[in-house]
Amino acid sequence: GAGVSQSPRYKVTKRGQDVALRCDPISGHVSLYWYRQALGQGPEFLTYFNYEAQQDKSGLPNDRFSAERPEGSISTLTIQRTEQRDSAMYRCASSIGVSWETQYFGPGTRLLVL
Amino acid sequence: GQQLNQSPQSMFIQEGEDVSMNCTSSSIFNTWLWYKQDPGEGPVLLIALYKAGELTSNGRLTAQFGITRKDSFLNISASIPSDVGIYFCAGQPSGSARQLTFGSGTQLTVLP
Protein backbone atom coordinates (compact mmCIF):
# COMPACT_ATOMS: atom_id res chain seq x y z
CA GLY A 1 0.00 0.00 0.00
CA ALA A 2 1.02 3.61 -0.47
CA GLY A 3 2.81 5.37 2.32
CA VAL A 4 2.99 9.07 3.03
CA SER A 5 4.06 10.98 -0.05
CA GLN A 6 5.44 14.47 -0.30
CA SER A 7 6.09 16.77 -3.23
CA PRO A 8 8.26 18.16 -4.47
CA ARG A 9 11.16 16.09 -3.12
CA TYR A 10 13.55 18.98 -3.72
CA LYS A 11 12.82 22.67 -4.00
CA VAL A 12 15.32 25.42 -4.74
CA THR A 13 14.01 28.94 -4.52
CA LYS A 14 15.26 32.47 -4.26
CA ARG A 15 14.97 34.47 -1.11
CA GLY A 16 11.68 36.34 -0.99
CA GLN A 17 9.70 33.81 -3.02
CA ASP A 18 6.74 31.87 -1.64
CA VAL A 19 6.82 28.07 -1.62
CA ALA A 20 4.11 25.46 -1.12
CA LEU A 21 4.96 21.99 0.09
CA ARG A 22 2.47 19.19 -0.31
CA CYS A 23 1.77 16.15 1.84
CA ASP A 24 -0.46 13.24 0.90
CA PRO A 25 -1.02 11.09 4.02
CA ILE A 26 -1.84 7.42 4.21
CA SER A 27 -5.45 6.90 3.20
CA GLY A 28 -7.76 6.94 6.20
CA HIS A 29 -5.25 8.52 8.57
CA VAL A 30 -7.02 11.10 10.70
CA SER A 31 -4.02 13.02 11.98
CA LEU A 32 -1.35 14.78 9.96
CA TYR A 33 1.81 16.37 11.32
CA TRP A 34 4.41 18.72 9.88
CA TYR A 35 8.01 18.74 11.08
CA ARG A 36 11.18 20.56 10.10
CA GLN A 37 14.48 18.71 10.31
CA ALA A 38 17.80 20.53 10.17
CA LEU A 39 20.91 18.64 9.14
CA GLY A 40 22.21 16.55 12.02
CA GLN A 41 19.13 17.14 14.14
CA GLY A 42 15.91 15.39 14.93
CA PRO A 43 12.57 16.51 13.52
CA GLU A 44 11.11 19.63 15.10
CA PHE A 45 7.33 19.84 15.48
CA LEU A 46 5.59 22.56 13.49
CA THR A 47 1.85 21.85 13.48
CA TYR A 48 -0.74 19.10 13.33
CA PHE A 49 -4.27 18.47 12.09
CA ASN A 50 -7.10 16.17 13.08
CA TYR A 51 -9.18 15.81 9.94
CA GLU A 52 -9.34 19.37 8.55
CA ALA A 53 -8.94 21.12 11.90
CA GLN A 54 -5.56 22.55 12.80
CA GLN A 55 -5.21 21.51 16.44
CA ASP A 56 -1.82 22.91 17.33
CA LYS A 57 0.32 25.39 15.42
CA SER A 58 2.57 26.38 18.26
CA GLY A 59 5.67 25.08 16.46
CA LEU A 60 5.34 27.35 13.43
CA PRO A 61 8.34 29.70 13.68
CA ASN A 62 6.57 32.90 12.62
CA ASP A 63 3.62 34.18 10.62
CA ARG A 64 5.33 33.51 7.30
CA PHE A 65 4.54 29.84 7.88
CA SER A 66 1.03 28.50 7.47
CA ALA A 67 -0.60 25.15 6.83
CA GLU A 68 -3.96 23.91 5.71
CA ARG A 69 -5.79 20.64 5.20
CA PRO A 70 -9.10 21.79 3.74
CA GLU A 71 -10.68 18.40 3.05
CA GLY A 72 -9.05 16.43 5.82
CA SER A 73 -6.66 14.61 3.52
CA ILE A 74 -3.91 16.39 1.55
CA SER A 75 -2.12 19.18 3.39
CA THR A 76 -0.08 22.12 2.19
CA LEU A 77 2.61 23.90 4.17
CA THR A 78 3.22 27.38 2.77
CA ILE A 79 6.21 29.56 3.49
CA GLN A 80 5.88 33.16 2.37
CA ARG A 81 8.79 35.48 1.61
CA THR A 82 11.32 32.71 2.15
CA GLU A 83 14.59 33.42 3.93
CA GLN A 84 17.85 31.50 3.82
CA ARG A 85 17.28 30.27 7.39
CA ASP A 86 14.16 28.44 6.14
CA SER A 87 16.41 25.95 4.30
CA ALA A 88 15.81 22.51 5.82
CA MET A 89 14.11 19.16 5.28
CA TYR A 90 10.36 19.46 5.80
CA ARG A 91 8.72 16.20 6.81
CA CYS A 92 5.11 15.20 6.99
CA ALA A 93 3.74 12.33 9.05
CA SER A 94 0.31 10.82 9.52
CA SER A 95 -1.31 8.57 12.09
CA ILE A 96 -4.57 6.72 12.49
CA GLY A 97 -5.60 8.94 15.33
CA VAL A 98 -6.05 6.67 18.32
CA SER A 99 -2.42 5.55 18.33
CA TRP A 100 -1.22 9.02 17.54
CA GLU A 101 2.38 8.29 18.47
CA THR A 102 2.64 5.68 15.71
CA GLN A 103 3.42 8.28 13.10
CA TYR A 104 4.36 7.25 9.58
CA PHE A 105 6.76 9.71 8.05
CA GLY A 106 7.08 10.72 4.43
CA PRO A 107 10.38 11.07 2.55
CA GLY A 108 10.44 14.83 3.08
CA THR A 109 10.92 17.89 0.91
CA ARG A 110 14.44 19.33 0.89
CA LEU A 111 14.10 23.11 0.65
CA LEU A 112 17.04 25.28 -0.29
CA VAL A 113 16.63 29.04 -0.23
CA LEU A 114 19.33 30.92 -2.11
CA GLY B 1 11.26 24.75 23.98
CA GLN B 2 11.84 21.32 25.39
CA GLN B 3 15.31 19.85 25.06
CA LEU B 4 16.27 16.21 24.87
CA ASN B 5 19.90 15.28 25.37
CA GLN B 6 20.70 12.15 23.38
CA SER B 7 24.01 10.35 23.67
CA PRO B 8 26.27 9.30 22.24
CA GLN B 9 26.17 11.38 19.05
CA SER B 10 27.82 8.57 17.10
CA MET B 11 29.01 5.02 17.64
CA PHE B 12 31.27 2.69 15.71
CA ILE B 13 30.89 -0.94 16.74
CA GLN B 14 31.84 -4.38 15.50
CA GLU B 15 29.17 -6.66 14.13
CA GLY B 16 27.85 -8.85 16.92
CA GLU B 17 28.43 -6.31 19.69
CA ASP B 18 25.71 -4.86 21.89
CA VAL B 19 24.84 -1.17 21.74
CA SER B 20 23.34 1.19 24.26
CA MET B 21 22.14 4.76 23.81
CA ASN B 22 20.07 7.05 26.00
CA CYS B 23 18.10 10.24 26.25
CA THR B 24 17.56 12.58 29.16
CA SER B 25 15.24 15.50 29.66
CA SER B 26 15.05 18.32 32.16
CA SER B 27 11.29 17.86 32.43
CA ILE B 28 8.80 15.02 32.73
CA PHE B 29 7.65 13.14 29.66
CA ASN B 30 4.42 11.13 29.37
CA THR B 31 5.58 8.94 26.49
CA TRP B 32 8.98 7.90 25.18
CA LEU B 33 9.53 6.67 21.65
CA TRP B 34 12.51 5.37 19.70
CA TYR B 35 12.77 5.82 15.93
CA LYS B 36 15.29 4.74 13.31
CA GLN B 37 16.05 6.77 10.21
CA ASP B 38 17.76 5.29 7.16
CA PRO B 39 19.44 7.54 4.57
CA GLY B 40 16.90 9.33 2.36
CA GLU B 41 13.98 8.03 4.40
CA GLY B 42 11.75 9.32 7.16
CA PRO B 43 11.98 8.04 10.75
CA VAL B 44 10.36 4.68 11.47
CA LEU B 45 8.95 3.89 14.91
CA LEU B 46 10.78 1.04 16.71
CA ILE B 47 9.42 1.05 20.25
CA ALA B 48 6.86 3.08 22.21
CA LEU B 49 6.87 3.33 26.02
CA TYR B 50 3.90 4.63 27.99
CA LYS B 51 4.62 4.41 31.71
CA ALA B 52 7.49 4.88 34.10
CA GLY B 53 9.58 1.77 34.59
CA GLU B 54 8.20 0.06 31.49
CA LEU B 55 10.65 -2.26 29.74
CA THR B 56 9.72 -3.26 26.21
CA SER B 57 11.44 -5.44 23.61
CA ASN B 58 11.12 -5.63 19.86
CA GLY B 59 13.34 -8.44 18.59
CA ARG B 60 16.94 -7.53 19.42
CA LEU B 61 15.87 -4.09 20.63
CA THR B 62 15.01 -3.31 24.25
CA ALA B 63 13.97 0.08 25.59
CA GLN B 64 13.05 1.36 29.02
CA PHE B 65 11.07 4.32 30.31
CA GLY B 66 13.00 5.72 33.27
CA ILE B 67 11.27 5.76 36.66
CA THR B 68 11.83 9.50 37.00
CA ARG B 69 10.04 9.95 33.63
CA LYS B 70 12.97 12.10 32.53
CA ASP B 71 15.02 9.50 30.70
CA SER B 72 14.96 6.46 28.45
CA PHE B 73 17.49 4.07 26.99
CA LEU B 74 17.63 1.80 23.96
CA ASN B 75 19.73 -1.35 23.76
CA ILE B 76 20.48 -3.29 20.59
CA SER B 77 21.90 -6.76 21.08
CA ALA B 78 24.10 -8.69 18.66
CA SER B 79 24.28 -5.88 16.11
CA ILE B 80 24.11 -6.65 12.39
CA PRO B 81 24.99 -4.50 9.36
CA SER B 82 21.38 -3.45 8.72
CA ASP B 83 21.29 -1.78 12.15
CA VAL B 84 23.26 1.08 10.60
CA GLY B 85 21.35 4.34 10.69
CA ILE B 86 20.38 7.22 12.90
CA TYR B 87 18.40 6.44 16.04
CA PHE B 88 16.21 9.15 17.52
CA CYS B 89 14.54 9.27 20.88
CA ALA B 90 11.34 11.27 21.06
CA GLY B 91 8.96 12.09 23.82
CA GLN B 92 5.68 13.70 24.61
CA PRO B 93 6.28 16.41 27.22
CA SER B 94 3.75 16.46 30.01
CA GLY B 95 0.87 18.76 29.08
CA SER B 96 1.75 19.01 25.40
CA ALA B 97 -1.07 16.91 23.87
CA ARG B 98 0.24 15.38 20.64
CA GLN B 99 3.46 17.29 20.28
CA LEU B 100 6.61 15.16 20.05
CA THR B 101 10.07 16.45 20.94
CA PHE B 102 12.97 14.63 19.24
CA GLY B 103 16.56 14.16 20.35
CA SER B 104 19.40 15.03 18.00
CA GLY B 105 20.07 11.41 17.10
CA THR B 106 22.74 8.73 17.49
CA GLN B 107 24.52 7.76 14.27
CA LEU B 108 25.31 4.03 14.45
CA THR B 109 27.92 2.42 12.23
CA VAL B 110 28.38 -1.37 12.33
CA LEU B 111 31.76 -2.60 11.12
CA PRO B 112 32.00 -6.09 9.61
XYZ file of C-alpha atoms in Angstrom:
226
model
C 0.000 0.000 0.000
C 1.016 3.607 -0.466
C 2.812 5.368 2.323
C 2.987 9.071 3.025
C 4.063 10.978 -0.053
C 5.443 14.473 -0.301
C 6.090 16.768 -3.229
C 8.260 18.162 -4.472
C 11.159 16.085 -3.121
C 13.548 18.982 -3.718
C 12.821 22.674 -4.002
C 15.323 25.415 -4.743
C 14.006 28.937 -4.519
C 15.259 32.466 -4.261
C 14.970 34.472 -1.107
C 11.676 36.340 -0.994
C 9.702 33.814 -3.021
C 6.742 31.873 -1.645
C 6.822 28.067 -1.617
C 4.109 25.459 -1.118
C 4.963 21.986 0.087
C 2.466 19.193 -0.311
C 1.773 16.146 1.838
C -0.458 13.237 0.898
C -1.024 11.092 4.017
C -1.839 7.416 4.208
C -5.448 6.900 3.200
C -7.760 6.944 6.200
C -5.253 8.523 8.571
C -7.016 11.099 10.699
C -4.016 13.017 11.984
C -1.352 14.779 9.959
C 1.808 16.366 11.323
C 4.407 18.721 9.879
C 8.007 18.743 11.082
C 11.181 20.559 10.097
C 14.484 18.714 10.314
C 17.800 20.526 10.170
C 20.910 18.637 9.140
C 22.213 16.549 12.024
C 19.134 17.140 14.141
C 15.915 15.385 14.934
C 12.567 16.514 13.524
C 11.108 19.633 15.104
C 7.328 19.842 15.481
C 5.590 22.559 13.486
C 1.853 21.853 13.485
C -0.743 19.096 13.327
C -4.274 18.469 12.093
C -7.097 16.167 13.076
C -9.176 15.813 9.939
C -9.343 19.373 8.549
C -8.942 21.120 11.899
C -5.555 22.547 12.798
C -5.213 21.507 16.439
C -1.823 22.911 17.328
C 0.319 25.385 15.419
C 2.573 26.378 18.262
C 5.665 25.080 16.458
C 5.339 27.348 13.435
C 8.338 29.698 13.681
C 6.573 32.903 12.620
C 3.623 34.177 10.624
C 5.331 33.506 7.299
C 4.541 29.839 7.883
C 1.025 28.497 7.467
C -0.596 25.146 6.827
C -3.958 23.907 5.709
C -5.787 20.637 5.196
C -9.104 21.791 3.740
C -10.682 18.397 3.048
C -9.050 16.430 5.815
C -6.658 14.612 3.517
C -3.912 16.393 1.550
C -2.120 19.179 3.391
C -0.077 22.118 2.188
C 2.615 23.901 4.166
C 3.216 27.384 2.773
C 6.214 29.559 3.494
C 5.883 33.163 2.371
C 8.793 35.483 1.609
C 11.316 32.708 2.148
C 14.591 33.419 3.925
C 17.853 31.497 3.824
C 17.282 30.271 7.387
C 14.165 28.438 6.140
C 16.412 25.948 4.300
C 15.808 22.506 5.816
C 14.109 19.161 5.276
C 10.358 19.465 5.796
C 8.717 16.201 6.806
C 5.107 15.202 6.989
C 3.738 12.328 9.046
C 0.311 10.816 9.524
C -1.311 8.574 12.091
C -4.570 6.721 12.488
C -5.601 8.936 15.334
C -6.047 6.670 18.321
C -2.423 5.547 18.331
C -1.224 9.024 17.542
C 2.382 8.292 18.466
C 2.638 5.681 15.707
C 3.420 8.283 13.098
C 4.361 7.252 9.576
C 6.763 9.708 8.051
C 7.076 10.719 4.429
C 10.379 11.067 2.546
C 10.436 14.826 3.075
C 10.924 17.888 0.910
C 14.443 19.329 0.885
C 14.096 23.109 0.653
C 17.038 25.276 -0.288
C 16.628 29.042 -0.229
C 19.329 30.921 -2.105
C 11.260 24.754 23.976
C 11.840 21.319 25.392
C 15.313 19.850 25.058
C 16.274 16.213 24.869
C 19.902 15.275 25.373
C 20.699 12.153 23.381
C 24.005 10.352 23.668
C 26.267 9.298 22.240
C 26.170 11.375 19.052
C 27.820 8.571 17.099
C 29.013 5.018 17.636
C 31.271 2.688 15.706
C 30.889 -0.943 16.745
C 31.845 -4.375 15.501
C 29.165 -6.655 14.126
C 27.850 -8.847 16.925
C 28.431 -6.311 19.689
C 25.706 -4.865 21.890
C 24.841 -1.167 21.741
C 23.335 1.193 24.261
C 22.143 4.756 23.811
C 20.074 7.053 26.001
C 18.101 10.243 26.251
C 17.556 12.578 29.159
C 15.239 15.499 29.659
C 15.050 18.321 32.155
C 11.288 17.856 32.425
C 8.799 15.018 32.734
C 7.652 13.140 29.660
C 4.420 11.132 29.366
C 5.582 8.939 26.488
C 8.984 7.900 25.184
C 9.533 6.671 21.650
C 12.506 5.366 19.704
C 12.770 5.821 15.931
C 15.293 4.738 13.311
C 16.054 6.773 10.206
C 17.759 5.294 7.156
C 19.443 7.541 4.566
C 16.903 9.326 2.364
C 13.977 8.030 4.403
C 11.753 9.316 7.158
C 11.981 8.039 10.754
C 10.360 4.678 11.471
C 8.954 3.889 14.909
C 10.776 1.045 16.709
C 9.417 1.047 20.246
C 6.863 3.084 22.213
C 6.868 3.333 26.025
C 3.901 4.626 27.986
C 4.617 4.408 31.705
C 7.489 4.883 34.105
C 9.578 1.770 34.592
C 8.200 0.059 31.492
C 10.653 -2.256 29.740
C 9.718 -3.260 26.208
C 11.438 -5.440 23.610
C 11.124 -5.630 19.856
C 13.339 -8.438 18.591
C 16.936 -7.534 19.417
C 15.870 -4.091 20.628
C 15.008 -3.312 24.248
C 13.972 0.081 25.588
C 13.054 1.359 29.021
C 11.067 4.322 30.311
C 12.999 5.717 33.267
C 11.272 5.761 36.657
C 11.829 9.503 37.004
C 10.040 9.953 33.629
C 12.968 12.099 32.525
C 15.022 9.501 30.695
C 14.959 6.462 28.454
C 17.490 4.065 26.990
C 17.632 1.805 23.958
C 19.734 -1.352 23.758
C 20.482 -3.292 20.590
C 21.896 -6.763 21.084
C 24.096 -8.695 18.663
C 24.282 -5.882 16.111
C 24.111 -6.652 12.391
C 24.988 -4.498 9.361
C 21.385 -3.446 8.723
C 21.291 -1.778 12.148
C 23.259 1.078 10.595
C 21.345 4.336 10.687
C 20.377 7.224 12.903
C 18.402 6.436 16.042
C 16.212 9.154 17.524
C 14.538 9.268 20.876
C 11.335 11.268 21.057
C 8.956 12.095 23.818
C 5.676 13.698 24.608
C 6.282 16.410 27.221
C 3.749 16.465 30.009
C 0.872 18.763 29.075
C 1.747 19.007 25.397
C -1.068 16.911 23.865
C 0.241 15.376 20.638
C 3.456 17.293 20.278
C 6.611 15.161 20.053
C 10.070 16.448 20.939
C 12.966 14.628 19.240
C 16.561 14.163 20.352
C 19.403 15.027 18.001
C 20.066 11.412 17.102
C 22.741 8.731 17.493
C 24.519 7.756 14.274
C 25.308 4.028 14.451
C 27.916 2.416 12.227
C 28.383 -1.366 12.332
C 31.762 -2.596 11.117
C 32.001 -6.089 9.615
